Amino acid sequence: MNIPSRVRLIDVGPRDGLQNEKQPVPAATKIELVHRLQAAGLREIEVTSYVSPKWVPQMADAAEVLAGLKRADDVRYPVLVPNLQGLERAIATGVTDIAIFTAASDAFNRKNINASVDESLERLKPVAEQARAAGLKVRGYVSTVLGCPYQGAVPLAEVVRVSEALFHMGCYEISLGDTIGVGTPHAARDMLRAVRSAVPIEQLAVHFHDTYGQALANVYACIEEGVRVADASVGGLGGCPYAKGATGNVATEDLVYMLHGLGLETGVDLDALCDTARWISAELGREPVSHVAKARQPQVA
Ligand code: HMG
Ligand code: MG
């Protein structure tokens, strides 16, 4: 078994989680969520997206969220950017890390970003180029790596091709997204083995949604294969507005519990994280969906 001693976590809850809320979430709540996550030890927090507010009104307050952040020197705050207009807005608010995104399936891309895979890659090239020229770090996402909500099966060769294209654009890391949470561990492992023939394993991250309850098992399978970076969402928040029925990411607290149980370090204080999961879930008027936040009682001072 190839198990590293430390796993880097990116909490995508403020973006992937809150982009999918039906009710408006005040910017102040989003800002407090980020502050609570950093206090709990998260060192990479995807805070918002600079996408079209006509497409995703939930993220229309991106600039307000950025302006309200008390940024810590040792925390990174990536934001999602779909095009040059988004990059311009991100740079104007002092962003230093962006994530560009596309998918391995044309059908999903057309619904999500109004472009085919190839058109999206063309659109993203100048975004990556100009972002890097401005000194920004650029991460890349590939969605639908284990299945597409519209076309079904996605050929592994397409996942490899798109990952490689983003890597060659200068993305320091490619996050492989099971957008609709349909993958199972051996499928996840086979996908990873295929992609790592084109992109070094050190530069791959995994991003599992938990629709079918497979996300933790899938992360575990990928950790066994040598992946050291995983995306997760506090409280298991989230989903994609253009992937109907898809639920949130693997809950960060469930993942942290598993990793600590495996003897792997994350730098995260699990009790503080569970408090945060309960707090944001209460703000949204529901119970946390994660097992660990429900199982662990609040700490009495
Ligand atoms: P489009 O309609 O083809 O683009 O959308 P457009 O250039 O024709 O623009 C339409 C309007 O939006 C224009 O306004 C633009 O100015 C405006 P109008 O002229 O009509 O007044 N606009 C913008 N405004 C602000 N910021 C911008 C921006 N761009 C255009 N950046 C576009 C194409 C890509 C913009 C659109 O489809 C879009 O924003 N899509 C984003 C959808 C999204 O955010 N989905 C969720 C994130 S992806 C995800 O969750 C998956 C992930 O988690 C990984 C996984 O789980 O697999 C990452
Ligand atoms: Mg996602």
Tab-separated table of C-alpha atoms and ligand atoms in Angstrom:
chain	number	residue	atom	x	y	z
A	1	MET	CA	0.000	0.000	0.000
A	2	ASN	CA	1.201	3.448	-0.892
A	3	ILE	CA	-0.101	5.654	1.920
A	4	PRO	CA	1.348	9.159	2.409
A	5	SER	CA	1.608	10.588	5.939
A	6	ARG	CA	-0.201	13.828	5.151
A	7	VAL	CA	-3.196	14.629	2.999
A	8	ARG	CA	-3.935	18.167	1.773
A	9	LEU	CA	-7.598	19.084	1.994
A	10	ILE	CA	-9.430	21.767	0.060
A	11	ASP	CA	-12.753	22.700	1.600
A	12	VAL	CA	-15.004	23.677	-1.281
A	13	GLY	CA	-18.123	24.154	0.870
A	14	PRO	CA	-18.422	27.939	0.520
A	15	ARG	CA	-18.397	27.524	-3.286
A	16	ASP	CA	-19.510	24.037	-4.329
A	17	GLY	CA	-21.796	23.849	-1.297
A	18	LEU	CA	-23.448	27.240	-1.300
A	19	GLN	CA	-23.747	27.548	-5.102
A	20	ASN	CA	-26.523	24.988	-4.871
A	21	GLU	CA	-28.690	26.493	-2.109
A	22	LYS	CA	-32.225	27.378	-3.157
A	23	GLN	CA	-32.550	30.079	-0.486
A	24	PRO	CA	-30.284	33.152	-0.636
A	25	VAL	CA	-27.356	32.908	1.786
A	26	PRO	CA	-26.146	36.311	3.080
A	27	ALA	CA	-22.554	37.242	2.218
A	28	ALA	CA	-21.913	37.689	5.965
A	29	THR	CA	-22.756	34.005	6.541
A	30	LYS	CA	-20.427	32.946	3.714
A	31	ILE	CA	-17.636	35.062	5.183
A	32	GLU	CA	-18.160	33.640	8.652
A	33	LEU	CA	-18.084	30.124	7.200
A	34	VAL	CA	-14.668	30.769	5.678
A	35	HIS	CA	-13.384	32.249	8.948
A	36	ARG	CA	-14.642	29.256	10.921
A	37	LEU	CA	-13.029	26.837	8.470
A	38	GLN	CA	-9.673	28.552	8.714
A	39	ALA	CA	-9.943	28.596	12.522
A	40	ALA	CA	-10.574	24.826	12.365
A	41	GLY	CA	-7.258	24.374	10.527
A	42	LEU	CA	-8.265	24.288	6.859
A	43	ARG	CA	-5.490	25.882	4.813
A	44	GLU	CA	-7.197	25.879	1.399
A	45	ILE	CA	-10.755	27.093	1.136
A	46	GLU	CA	-12.551	27.611	-2.177
A	47	VAL	CA	-14.478	30.710	-1.250
A	48	THR	CA	-16.708	31.613	-4.188
A	49	SER	CA	-16.958	31.738	-7.976
A	50	TYR	CA	-16.807	34.544	-10.501
A	51	VAL	CA	-19.241	32.927	-12.915
A	52	SER	CA	-22.129	34.653	-14.657
A	53	PRO	CA	-24.706	35.743	-12.049
A	54	LYS	CA	-27.354	35.043	-14.705
A	55	TRP	CA	-26.332	31.396	-14.554
A	56	VAL	CA	-25.605	31.032	-10.835
A	57	PRO	CA	-27.203	33.877	-8.856
A	58	GLN	CA	-26.078	32.268	-5.581
A	59	MET	CA	-22.507	33.440	-6.301
A	60	ALA	CA	-23.394	36.975	-7.446
A	61	ASP	CA	-21.945	38.376	-4.194
A	62	ALA	CA	-18.425	37.062	-4.889
A	63	ALA	CA	-16.782	40.496	-4.631
A	64	GLU	CA	-18.541	41.221	-1.350
A	65	VAL	CA	-17.366	37.874	0.069
A	66	LEU	CA	-13.775	38.583	-0.978
A	67	ALA	CA	-13.895	42.082	0.482
A	68	GLY	CA	-15.104	40.770	3.850
A	69	LEU	CA	-12.457	38.081	4.296
A	70	LYS	CA	-9.826	38.445	6.980
A	71	ARG	CA	-7.155	36.639	5.012
A	72	ALA	CA	-4.509	34.677	6.898
A	73	ASP	CA	-0.991	34.510	5.423
A	74	ASP	CA	-0.891	30.717	5.511
A	75	VAL	CA	-4.320	30.117	3.975
A	76	ARG	CA	-5.110	30.020	0.255
A	77	TYR	CA	-8.486	31.182	-1.030
A	78	PRO	CA	-9.070	29.898	-4.573
A	79	VAL	CA	-12.106	31.023	-6.568
A	80	LEU	CA	-13.723	29.437	-9.607
A	81	VAL	CA	-13.312	31.363	-12.874
A	82	PRO	CA	-15.015	30.371	-16.186
A	83	ASN	CA	-13.671	32.992	-18.612
A	84	LEU	CA	-11.655	36.202	-18.998
A	85	GLN	CA	-14.488	38.285	-17.568
A	86	GLY	CA	-14.359	36.179	-14.413
A	87	LEU	CA	-10.578	36.504	-14.250
A	88	GLU	CA	-10.824	40.276	-14.461
A	89	ARG	CA	-13.344	40.337	-11.597
A	90	ALA	CA	-11.163	38.002	-9.531
A	91	ILE	CA	-7.998	40.052	-10.012
A	92	ALA	CA	-9.888	43.254	-9.146
A	93	THR	CA	-10.651	41.804	-5.707
A	94	GLY	CA	-7.113	40.701	-4.889
A	95	VAL	CA	-7.511	36.996	-5.622
A	96	THR	CA	-4.223	35.056	-5.850
A	97	ASP	CA	-5.559	31.569	-6.684
A	98	ILE	CA	-8.096	30.602	-9.311
A	99	ALA	CA	-9.602	27.338	-10.487
A	100	ILE	CA	-10.636	26.902	-14.103
A	101	PHE	CA	-13.093	24.160	-14.960
A	102	THR	CA	-14.412	22.006	-17.747
A	103	ALA	CA	-15.670	18.442	-18.094
A	104	ALA	CA	-14.870	15.257	-19.942
A	105	SER	CA	-18.333	15.230	-21.485
A	106	ASP	CA	-19.714	17.579	-24.135
A	107	ALA	CA	-23.291	17.111	-22.933
A	108	PHE	CA	-22.561	18.297	-19.381
A	109	ASN	CA	-20.374	21.173	-20.570
A	110	ARG	CA	-23.125	22.470	-22.838
A	111	LYS	CA	-25.519	22.654	-19.881
A	112	ASN	CA	-22.973	23.966	-17.389
A	113	ILE	CA	-20.854	26.403	-19.382
A	114	ASN	CA	-22.603	26.631	-22.759
A	115	ALA	CA	-19.651	25.169	-24.681
A	116	SER	CA	-18.355	21.838	-25.953
A	117	VAL	CA	-15.231	20.343	-24.388
A	118	ASP	CA	-13.018	21.643	-27.184
A	119	GLU	CA	-14.607	25.091	-27.172
A	120	SER	CA	-14.106	25.271	-23.405
A	121	LEU	CA	-10.439	24.353	-23.696
A	122	GLU	CA	-9.962	27.118	-26.266
A	123	ARG	CA	-11.763	29.563	-23.955
A	124	LEU	CA	-9.656	28.571	-20.959
A	125	LYS	CA	-6.255	28.875	-22.642
A	126	PRO	CA	-6.032	32.676	-22.454
A	127	VAL	CA	-7.537	32.601	-18.955
A	128	ALA	CA	-4.746	30.328	-17.690
A	129	GLU	CA	-2.130	32.278	-19.639
A	130	GLN	CA	-3.180	35.714	-18.374
A	131	ALA	CA	-3.720	34.467	-14.821
A	132	ARG	CA	-0.241	32.975	-14.705
A	133	ALA	CA	1.266	36.101	-16.261
A	134	ALA	CA	-0.377	38.077	-13.436
A	135	GLY	CA	1.278	35.753	-10.897
A	136	LEU	CA	-1.835	33.778	-9.960
A	137	LYS	CA	-1.832	30.069	-9.162
A	138	VAL	CA	-4.168	28.147	-11.468
A	139	ARG	CA	-5.883	24.901	-10.526
A	140	GLY	CA	-7.901	22.868	-13.039
A	141	TYR	CA	-11.088	20.853	-12.614
A	142	VAL	CA	-12.284	18.047	-14.845
A	143	SER	CA	-15.936	17.178	-14.172
A	144	THR	CA	-17.911	14.014	-15.005
A	145	VAL	CA	-14.829	11.787	-14.764
A	146	LEU	CA	-16.939	8.762	-13.757
A	147	GLY	CA	-20.209	9.533	-15.489
A	148	CYS	CA	-22.292	12.298	-17.010
A	149	PRO	CA	-25.874	13.146	-16.010
A	150	TYR	CA	-26.798	13.658	-19.682
A	151	GLN	CA	-24.694	11.276	-21.777
A	152	GLY	CA	-24.106	8.489	-19.200
A	153	ALA	CA	-20.765	6.740	-19.649
A	154	VAL	CA	-17.715	8.920	-20.257
A	155	PRO	CA	-14.738	7.373	-22.099
A	156	LEU	CA	-11.590	7.274	-19.952
A	157	ALA	CA	-9.617	8.519	-22.954
A	158	GLU	CA	-11.583	11.767	-22.784
A	159	VAL	CA	-10.860	12.169	-19.064
A	160	VAL	CA	-7.157	11.693	-19.806
A	161	ARG	CA	-7.193	14.075	-22.780
A	162	VAL	CA	-8.928	16.899	-20.893
A	163	SER	CA	-6.750	16.455	-17.778
A	164	GLU	CA	-3.624	16.583	-19.906
A	165	ALA	CA	-4.859	19.678	-21.747
A	166	LEU	CA	-5.403	21.552	-18.458
A	167	PHE	CA	-2.034	20.366	-17.193
A	168	HIS	CA	-0.338	21.706	-20.318
A	169	MET	CA	-2.077	25.048	-19.789
A	170	GLY	CA	-0.010	25.310	-16.609
A	171	CYS	CA	-2.448	24.156	-13.954
A	172	TYR	CA	-0.398	23.172	-10.907
A	173	GLU	CA	-3.007	20.580	-9.991
A	174	ILE	CA	-5.900	18.821	-11.699
A	175	SER	CA	-8.907	17.946	-9.567
A	176	LEU	CA	-10.826	14.967	-10.920
A	177	GLY	CA	-14.528	15.412	-10.239
A	178	ASP	CA	-17.166	12.726	-9.910
A	179	THR	CA	-19.781	15.431	-10.294
A	180	ILE	CA	-22.811	13.191	-9.822
A	181	GLY	CA	-21.294	10.755	-7.331
A	182	VAL	CA	-21.873	7.597	-9.358
A	183	GLY	CA	-18.357	6.143	-9.108
A	184	THR	CA	-17.301	3.117	-7.087
A	185	PRO	CA	-13.786	2.394	-5.774
A	186	HIS	CA	-12.440	0.231	-8.593
A	187	ALA	CA	-13.826	2.587	-11.222
A	188	ALA	CA	-12.192	5.485	-9.366
A	189	ARG	CA	-8.900	3.622	-9.190
A	190	ASP	CA	-8.968	2.691	-12.875
A	191	MET	CA	-9.741	6.280	-13.838
A	192	LEU	CA	-6.854	7.531	-11.718
A	193	ARG	CA	-4.457	4.986	-13.196
A	194	ALA	CA	-5.425	6.147	-16.669
A	195	VAL	CA	-4.974	9.853	-15.865
A	196	ARG	CA	-1.664	9.396	-14.138
A	197	SER	CA	-0.210	8.034	-17.356
A	198	ALA	CA	-0.493	11.656	-18.587
A	199	VAL	CA	-0.297	13.810	-15.431
A	200	PRO	CA	2.041	13.091	-12.483
A	201	ILE	CA	0.164	11.656	-9.501
A	202	GLU	CA	1.581	14.450	-7.271
A	203	GLN	CA	-0.408	16.885	-9.376
A	204	LEU	CA	-3.737	15.095	-9.147
A	205	ALA	CA	-6.512	15.710	-6.640
A	206	VAL	CA	-9.857	13.969	-6.218
A	207	HIS	CA	-13.283	15.545	-5.868
A	208	PHE	CA	-16.058	13.115	-5.015
A	209	HIS	CA	-19.711	13.913	-4.607
A	210	ASP	CA	-21.551	11.497	-2.333
A	211	THR	CA	-24.829	10.952	-4.189
A	212	TYR	CA	-24.610	7.155	-3.969
A	213	GLY	CA	-22.740	7.058	-0.631
A	214	GLN	CA	-19.468	6.004	-2.295
A	215	ALA	CA	-17.356	9.101	-1.806
A	216	LEU	CA	-15.316	8.014	1.233
A	217	ALA	CA	-14.612	4.597	-0.267
A	218	ASN	CA	-13.577	6.270	-3.508
A	219	VAL	CA	-11.194	8.676	-1.751
A	220	TYR	CA	-9.702	5.728	0.112
A	221	ALA	CA	-9.130	3.832	-3.127
A	222	CYS	CA	-7.372	6.872	-4.593
A	223	ILE	CA	-5.237	7.399	-1.479
A	224	GLU	CA	-4.089	3.798	-1.815
A	225	GLU	CA	-3.041	4.701	-5.345
A	226	GLY	CA	-0.935	7.602	-4.028
A	227	VAL	CA	-3.182	10.667	-4.303
A	228	ARG	CA	-2.391	13.217	-1.581
A	229	VAL	CA	-4.990	15.893	-2.189
A	230	ALA	CA	-8.756	15.707	-1.735
A	231	ASP	CA	-11.595	18.195	-2.030
A	232	ALA	CA	-14.416	18.001	0.490
A	233	SER	CA	-17.244	20.136	1.746
A	234	VAL	CA	-17.991	20.966	5.373
A	235	GLY	CA	-21.311	19.484	6.451
A	236	GLY	CA	-21.493	17.622	3.119
A	237	LEU	CA	-22.990	20.753	1.553
A	238	GLY	CA	-23.550	21.086	-2.117
A	239	GLY	CA	-24.115	19.844	-5.582
A	240	CYS	CA	-24.015	21.361	-9.015
A	241	PRO	CA	-26.977	23.409	-10.267
A	242	TYR	CA	-26.477	21.847	-13.728
A	243	ALA	CA	-26.357	18.219	-12.517
A	244	LYS	CA	-29.876	17.550	-11.247
A	245	GLY	CA	-30.137	15.151	-8.299
A	246	ALA	CA	-26.419	15.266	-7.503
A	247	THR	CA	-25.824	15.803	-3.789
A	248	GLY	CA	-22.939	17.391	-1.922
A	249	ASN	CA	-19.282	16.529	-1.760
A	250	VAL	CA	-17.910	14.059	0.740
A	251	ALA	CA	-18.239	15.834	4.092
A	252	THR	CA	-14.903	17.239	5.227
A	253	GLU	CA	-15.459	16.000	8.795
A	254	ASP	CA	-16.195	12.430	7.634
A	255	LEU	CA	-13.050	12.502	5.509
A	256	VAL	CA	-10.915	13.971	8.320
A	257	TYR	CA	-12.180	11.287	10.713
A	258	MET	CA	-11.226	8.542	8.242
A	259	LEU	CA	-7.810	10.053	7.491
A	260	HIS	CA	-6.932	10.511	11.172
A	261	GLY	CA	-8.056	6.921	11.781
A	262	LEU	CA	-5.621	5.823	9.074
A	263	GLY	CA	-2.833	7.693	10.869
A	264	LEU	CA	-2.718	10.465	8.263
A	265	GLU	CA	-2.312	14.109	9.228
A	266	THR	CA	-4.558	16.875	7.977
A	267	GLY	CA	-3.855	19.761	10.381
A	268	VAL	CA	-7.603	19.994	11.035
A	269	ASP	CA	-9.214	20.176	14.483
A	270	LEU	CA	-12.097	17.720	14.083
A	271	ASP	CA	-14.205	19.125	16.935
A	272	ALA	CA	-13.963	22.682	15.613
A	273	LEU	CA	-14.837	21.407	12.135
A	274	CYS	CA	-17.892	19.529	13.450
A	275	ASP	CA	-19.007	22.693	15.281
A	276	THR	CA	-18.717	24.521	11.951
A	277	ALA	CA	-20.715	21.830	10.140
A	278	ARG	CA	-23.502	22.072	12.738
A	279	TRP	CA	-23.413	25.877	12.645
A	280	ILE	CA	-23.679	26.233	8.844
A	281	SER	CA	-26.339	23.516	8.668
A	282	ALA	CA	-28.392	25.378	11.299
A	283	GLU	CA	-27.958	28.610	9.310
A	284	LEU	CA	-29.414	26.758	6.323
A	285	GLY	CA	-32.229	25.353	8.462
A	286	ARG	CA	-31.275	21.687	8.525
A	287	GLU	CA	-29.196	18.971	10.176
A	288	PRO	CA	-25.679	18.263	8.845
A	289	VAL	CA	-25.732	15.302	6.485
A	290	SER	CA	-22.367	14.008	7.676
A	291	HIS	CA	-22.087	11.036	10.009
A	292	VAL	CA	-19.317	12.479	12.144
A	293	ALA	CA	-20.939	15.863	12.897
A	294	LYS	CA	-24.056	13.998	14.022
A	295	ALA	CA	-22.143	11.412	16.047
A	296	ARG	CA	-19.854	13.805	17.953
A	297	GLN	CA	-21.456	15.917	20.631
A	298	PRO	CA	-20.556	19.620	20.899
A	299	GLN	CA	-17.588	20.216	23.205
A	300	VAL	CA	-18.525	21.796	26.529
A	301	ALA	CA	-15.973	24.436	27.578
B	1	HMG	P1	-22.817	32.363	-21.796
B	1	HMG	O1	-24.235	32.783	-21.578
B	1	HMG	O2	-22.509	31.496	-22.946
B	1	HMG	O3	-21.781	33.568	-21.823
B	1	HMG	O4	-22.347	31.669	-20.446
B	1	HMG	P2	-21.806	35.027	-22.389
B	1	HMG	O5	-20.376	35.400	-22.556
B	1	HMG	O6	-22.734	35.085	-23.564
B	1	HMG	O7	-22.420	35.887	-21.190
B	1	HMG	C1	-23.781	35.927	-20.852
B	1	HMG	C2	-23.994	37.031	-19.830
B	1	HMG	O8	-23.283	36.704	-18.622
B	1	HMG	C3	-23.434	38.374	-20.286
B	1	HMG	O9	-24.238	39.373	-19.665
B	1	HMG	C4	-22.076	38.419	-19.673
B	1	HMG	O10	-21.616	39.726	-19.435
B	1	HMG	C5	-22.286	37.698	-18.378
B	1	HMG	P3	-25.258	40.277	-20.571
B	1	HMG	O11	-24.424	40.816	-21.678
B	1	HMG	O12	-26.311	39.306	-21.048
B	1	HMG	O13	-25.743	41.285	-19.592
B	1	HMG	N1	-21.060	37.015	-17.924
B	1	HMG	C6	-20.483	37.223	-16.737
B	1	HMG	N2	-20.793	38.029	-15.707
B	1	HMG	C7	-19.973	37.989	-14.640
B	1	HMG	N3	-18.885	37.185	-14.544
B	1	HMG	C8	-18.556	36.369	-15.567
B	1	HMG	C9	-19.365	36.360	-16.710
B	1	HMG	N4	-19.316	35.688	-17.873
B	1	HMG	C10	-20.351	36.111	-18.604
B	1	HMG	N5	-17.482	35.579	-15.445
B	1	HMG	C11	-20.628	31.094	-18.870
B	1	HMG	C12	-21.057	31.081	-20.331
B	1	HMG	C13	-19.403	30.193	-18.757
B	1	HMG	C14	-20.296	32.513	-18.465
B	1	HMG	C15	-21.811	30.536	-18.003
B	1	HMG	O14	-22.264	29.347	-18.545
B	1	HMG	C16	-21.425	30.300	-16.559
B	1	HMG	O15	-21.145	31.238	-15.831
B	1	HMG	N6	-21.446	29.004	-16.125
B	1	HMG	C17	-21.039	28.652	-14.779
B	1	HMG	C18	-21.891	27.524	-14.264
B	1	HMG	C19	-21.421	27.132	-12.879
B	1	HMG	O16	-20.929	27.939	-12.114
B	1	HMG	N7	-21.595	25.822	-12.546
B	1	HMG	C20	-21.169	25.309	-11.271
B	1	HMG	C21	-19.695	25.242	-11.125
B	1	HMG	S1	-18.941	23.818	-11.897
B	1	HMG	C22	-19.086	22.570	-10.709
B	1	HMG	O17	-19.780	22.731	-9.728
B	1	HMG	C23	-18.270	21.311	-10.860
B	1	HMG	C24	-17.071	21.238	-9.905
B	1	HMG	O18	-17.475	21.334	-8.548
B	1	HMG	C25	-16.328	19.905	-10.119
B	1	HMG	C26	-17.250	18.680	-10.092
B	1	HMG	O19	-17.988	18.476	-9.104
B	1	HMG	O20	-17.219	17.955	-11.087
B	1	HMG	C27	-16.079	22.373	-10.186
B	2	MG	MG	-18.262	19.668	-7.391
